[in-house]
């Protein structure tokens, strides 16, 4: 929320939200729902994110995101709703980029781990080959 709007409605520096997440291993999906607890008399923000396997691209994830913003009892409510919606949209983009960066880092670490394990197994095999059991 813009700082001027926060001052206008007397927003405290600490705000609260409720979040509920569900992992469905059968559908291989993750659903996250959140809504604000603070300032519900003025503004409500209900957000839902669903991560699921892409229906046509193997090894790809589909993200569906929805947010409903409602401002009550304030003049310029539609303008404030639009500003909050724009802020959510820009933060969603940054969140996706952050998630992609984490996934890439995990993939790199897994490749490095696999390479190290393969080298270790080859060294072990070579050590066993040179042993004389007779």
PDB file of C-alpha atoms in Angstrom:
ATOM      1  CA  UNK A   1       0.000   0.000   0.000  1.00  0.00           C
ATOM      2  CA  UNK A   2       1.348   3.464  -0.800  1.00  0.00           C
ATOM      3  CA  UNK A   3       2.769   5.250   2.251  1.00  0.00           C
ATOM      4  CA  UNK A   4       0.412   8.207   1.830  1.00  0.00           C
ATOM      5  CA  UNK A   5      -2.583   5.848   1.895  1.00  0.00           C
ATOM      6  CA  UNK A   6      -1.243   4.111   4.995  1.00  0.00           C
ATOM      7  CA  UNK A   7      -0.950   7.474   6.745  1.00  0.00           C
ATOM      8  CA  UNK A   8      -4.428   8.462   5.591  1.00  0.00           C
ATOM      9  CA  UNK A   9      -6.092   5.473   7.245  1.00  0.00           C
ATOM     10  CA  UNK A  10      -3.789   5.283  10.261  1.00  0.00           C
ATOM     11  CA  UNK A  11      -1.992   2.083   9.345  1.00  0.00           C
ATOM     12  CA  UNK A  12       0.371   0.734  11.962  1.00  0.00           C
ATOM     13  CA  UNK A  13       3.841  -0.433  10.883  1.00  0.00           C
ATOM     14  CA  UNK A  14       2.904  -4.039  11.735  1.00  0.00           C
ATOM     15  CA  UNK A  15       0.049  -5.688   9.884  1.00  0.00           C
ATOM     16  CA  UNK A  16      -1.273  -9.225  10.033  1.00  0.00           C
ATOM     17  CA  UNK A  17      -2.416 -11.743   7.449  1.00  0.00           C
ATOM     18  CA  UNK A  18      -3.754 -15.273   7.491  1.00  0.00           C
ATOM     19  CA  UNK A  19      -2.215 -17.905   5.261  1.00  0.00           C
ATOM     20  CA  UNK A  20      -3.286 -21.478   4.560  1.00  0.00           C
ATOM     21  CA  UNK A  21      -1.397 -23.912   2.351  1.00  0.00           C
ATOM     22  CA  UNK A  22      -2.241 -27.389   1.083  1.00  0.00           C
ATOM     23  CA  UNK A  23       0.092 -29.865  -0.595  1.00  0.00           C
ATOM     24  CA  UNK A  24      -1.662 -32.586  -2.593  1.00  0.00           C
ATOM     25  CA  UNK A  25       0.861 -35.340  -3.420  1.00  0.00           C
ATOM     26  CA  UNK A  26      -1.611 -37.222  -5.630  1.00  0.00           C
ATOM     27  CA  UNK A  27      -2.267 -34.205  -7.864  1.00  0.00           C
ATOM     28  CA  UNK A  28       1.309 -32.955  -7.331  1.00  0.00           C
ATOM     29  CA  UNK A  29      -0.045 -29.533  -6.494  1.00  0.00           C
ATOM     30  CA  UNK A  30       0.542 -26.821  -3.922  1.00  0.00           C
ATOM     31  CA  UNK A  31      -2.180 -24.303  -3.078  1.00  0.00           C
ATOM     32  CA  UNK A  32      -1.653 -21.189  -0.999  1.00  0.00           C
ATOM     33  CA  UNK A  33      -4.453 -18.887   0.153  1.00  0.00           C
ATOM     34  CA  UNK A  34      -3.839 -15.679   2.057  1.00  0.00           C
ATOM     35  CA  UNK A  35      -5.920 -12.770   3.234  1.00  0.00           C
ATOM     36  CA  UNK A  36      -5.263  -9.723   5.336  1.00  0.00           C
ATOM     37  CA  UNK A  37      -6.434  -9.627   8.945  1.00  0.00           C
ATOM     38  CA  UNK A  38      -5.437  -6.026   9.634  1.00  0.00           C
ATOM     39  CA  UNK A  39      -7.619  -3.232   8.252  1.00  0.00           C
ATOM     40  CA  UNK A  40     -10.414  -5.486   7.027  1.00  0.00           C
ATOM     41  CA  UNK A  41     -12.874  -2.634   7.619  1.00  0.00           C
ATOM     42  CA  UNK A  42     -11.080  -0.600   4.939  1.00  0.00           C
ATOM     43  CA  UNK A  43      -9.433  -3.049   2.571  1.00  0.00           C
ATOM     44  CA  UNK A  44      -9.523  -6.764   1.972  1.00  0.00           C
ATOM     45  CA  UNK A  45      -6.967  -8.625  -0.095  1.00  0.00           C
ATOM     46  CA  UNK A  46      -7.622 -12.284  -0.825  1.00  0.00           C
ATOM     47  CA  UNK A  47      -4.921 -14.048  -2.798  1.00  0.00           C
ATOM     48  CA  UNK A  48      -4.722 -17.603  -4.117  1.00  0.00           C
ATOM     49  CA  UNK A  49      -1.762 -19.306  -5.772  1.00  0.00           C
ATOM     50  CA  UNK A  50      -1.859 -22.813  -7.217  1.00  0.00           C
ATOM     51  CA  UNK A  51       1.262 -24.604  -8.444  1.00  0.00           C
ATOM     52  CA  UNK A  52       0.564 -27.733 -10.510  1.00  0.00           C
ATOM     53  CA  UNK A  53       2.197 -29.786 -13.268  1.00  0.00           C
ATOM     54  CA  UNK A  54       1.857 -28.179 -16.682  1.00  0.00           C
ATOM     55  CA  UNK A  55      -0.735 -30.142 -18.694  1.00  0.00           C
ATOM     56  CA  UNK A  56       1.302 -30.270 -21.926  1.00  0.00           C
ATOM     57  CA  UNK A  57       4.940 -29.481 -21.085  1.00  0.00           C
ATOM     58  CA  UNK A  58       6.721 -32.267 -19.234  1.00  0.00           C
ATOM     59  CA  UNK A  59       8.877 -31.137 -16.284  1.00  0.00           C
ATOM     60  CA  UNK A  60       7.210 -27.699 -16.239  1.00  0.00           C
ATOM     61  CA  UNK A  61       5.119 -26.117 -13.498  1.00  0.00           C
ATOM     62  CA  UNK A  62       2.012 -24.050 -14.022  1.00  0.00           C
ATOM     63  CA  UNK A  63       1.304 -21.177 -11.616  1.00  0.00           C
ATOM     64  CA  UNK A  64      -2.195 -19.743 -11.400  1.00  0.00           C
ATOM     65  CA  UNK A  65      -2.500 -16.611  -9.296  1.00  0.00           C
ATOM     66  CA  UNK A  66      -5.589 -14.625  -8.408  1.00  0.00           C
ATOM     67  CA  UNK A  67      -6.025 -11.663  -6.121  1.00  0.00           C
ATOM     68  CA  UNK A  68      -9.217  -9.863  -5.197  1.00  0.00           C
ATOM     69  CA  UNK A  69      -8.773  -6.380  -3.739  1.00  0.00           C
ATOM     70  CA  UNK A  70     -11.714  -4.512  -2.237  1.00  0.00           C
ATOM     71  CA  UNK A  71     -11.490  -1.053  -0.671  1.00  0.00           C
ATOM     72  CA  UNK A  72     -14.426   0.135   1.449  1.00  0.00           C
ATOM     73  CA  UNK A  73     -15.432   3.428   2.978  1.00  0.00           C
ATOM     74  CA  UNK A  74     -12.764   5.596   1.359  1.00  0.00           C
ATOM     75  CA  UNK A  75     -13.004   8.155  -1.390  1.00  0.00           C
ATOM     76  CA  UNK A  76     -10.788   7.241  -4.334  1.00  0.00           C
ATOM     77  CA  UNK A  77     -11.430   3.557  -3.527  1.00  0.00           C
ATOM     78  CA  UNK A  78     -11.140   2.429  -7.144  1.00  0.00           C
ATOM     79  CA  UNK A  79      -7.804   4.248  -7.533  1.00  0.00           C
ATOM     80  CA  UNK A  80      -6.472   2.656  -4.343  1.00  0.00           C
ATOM     81  CA  UNK A  81      -7.703  -0.787  -5.471  1.00  0.00           C
ATOM     82  CA  UNK A  82      -5.825  -0.321  -8.755  1.00  0.00           C
ATOM     83  CA  UNK A  83      -2.627   0.738  -6.963  1.00  0.00           C
ATOM     84  CA  UNK A  84      -2.767  -2.278  -4.637  1.00  0.00           C
ATOM     85  CA  UNK A  85      -3.484  -4.596  -7.572  1.00  0.00           C
ATOM     86  CA  UNK A  86      -0.491  -3.188  -9.468  1.00  0.00           C
ATOM     87  CA  UNK A  87       1.741  -3.682  -6.412  1.00  0.00           C
ATOM     88  CA  UNK A  88       0.579  -7.307  -6.068  1.00  0.00           C
ATOM     89  CA  UNK A  89       1.258  -7.910  -9.749  1.00  0.00           C
ATOM     90  CA  UNK A  90       4.793  -6.511  -9.609  1.00  0.00           C
ATOM     91  CA  UNK A  91       5.604  -8.476  -6.443  1.00  0.00           C
ATOM     92  CA  UNK A  92       4.245 -11.658  -8.039  1.00  0.00           C
ATOM     93  CA  UNK A  93       6.710 -11.233 -10.889  1.00  0.00           C
ATOM     94  CA  UNK A  94       9.588 -10.815  -8.436  1.00  0.00           C
ATOM     95  CA  UNK A  95       8.378 -13.858  -6.502  1.00  0.00           C
ATOM     96  CA  UNK A  96       8.376 -16.009  -9.645  1.00  0.00           C
ATOM     97  CA  UNK A  97      11.886 -14.826 -10.510  1.00  0.00           C
ATOM     98  CA  UNK A  98      13.053 -15.671  -6.988  1.00  0.00           C
ATOM     99  CA  UNK A  99      11.487 -19.122  -7.163  1.00  0.00           C
ATOM    100  CA  UNK A 100      13.100 -19.775 -10.550  1.00  0.00           C
ATOM    101  CA  UNK A 101      16.480 -18.715  -9.130  1.00  0.00           C
ATOM    102  CA  UNK A 102      16.074 -21.127  -6.193  1.00  0.00           C
ATOM    103  CA  UNK A 103      15.078 -23.985  -8.517  1.00  0.00           C
ATOM    104  CA  UNK A 104      18.094 -23.283 -10.749  1.00  0.00           C
ATOM    105  CA  UNK A 105      20.407 -23.268  -7.706  1.00  0.00           C
ATOM    106  CA  UNK A 106      18.974 -26.594  -6.486  1.00  0.00           C
ATOM    107  CA  UNK A 107      19.418 -28.098  -9.965  1.00  0.00           C
ATOM    108  CA  UNK A 108      23.042 -26.919 -10.084  1.00  0.00           C
ATOM    109  CA  UNK A 109      23.720 -28.353  -6.629  1.00  0.00           C
ATOM    110  CA  UNK A 110      22.125 -31.679  -7.590  1.00  0.00           C
ATOM    111  CA  UNK A 111      24.298 -31.878 -10.730  1.00  0.00           C
ATOM    112  CA  UNK A 112      27.387 -31.142  -8.642  1.00  0.00           C
ATOM    113  CA  UNK A 113      26.344 -33.762  -6.072  1.00  0.00           C
ATOM    114  CA  UNK A 114      25.756 -36.360  -8.818  1.00  0.00           C
ATOM    115  CA  UNK A 115      29.143 -35.597 -10.366  1.00  0.00           C
ATOM    116  CA  UNK A 116      30.912 -35.905  -6.995  1.00  0.00           C
ATOM    117  CA  UNK A 117      29.098 -39.165  -6.227  1.00  0.00           C
ATOM    118  CA  UNK A 118      30.001 -40.579  -9.651  1.00  0.00           C
ATOM    119  CA  UNK A 119      33.680 -39.700  -9.158  1.00  0.00           C
ATOM    120  CA  UNK A 120      33.622 -41.284  -5.695  1.00  0.00           C
ATOM    121  CA  UNK A 121      32.102 -44.490  -7.061  1.00  0.00           C
ATOM    122  CA  UNK A 122      34.685 -44.626  -9.858  1.00  0.00           C
ATOM    123  CA  UNK A 123      37.513 -44.159  -7.345  1.00  0.00           C
ATOM    124  CA  UNK A 124      36.032 -46.880  -5.146  1.00  0.00           C
ATOM    125  CA  UNK A 125      35.715 -49.228  -8.136  1.00  0.00           C
ATOM    126  CA  UNK A 126      39.327 -48.559  -9.135  1.00  0.00           C
ATOM    127  CA  UNK A 127      40.468 -49.216  -5.549  1.00  0.00           C
ATOM    128  CA  UNK A 128      38.624 -52.540  -5.494  1.00  0.00           C
ATOM    129  CA  UNK A 129      40.051 -53.509  -8.900  1.00  0.00           C
ATOM    130  CA  UNK A 130      43.646 -53.147  -7.653  1.00  0.00           C
ATOM    131  CA  UNK A 131      43.093 -55.235  -4.518  1.00  0.00           C
ATOM    132  CA  UNK A 132      44.437 -58.759  -4.673  1.00  0.00           C
ATOM    133  CA  UNK A 133      42.262 -61.129  -2.648  1.00  0.00           C
ATOM    134  CA  UNK A 134      44.481 -64.174  -3.079  1.00  0.00           C
TER     135      UNK A 134
END
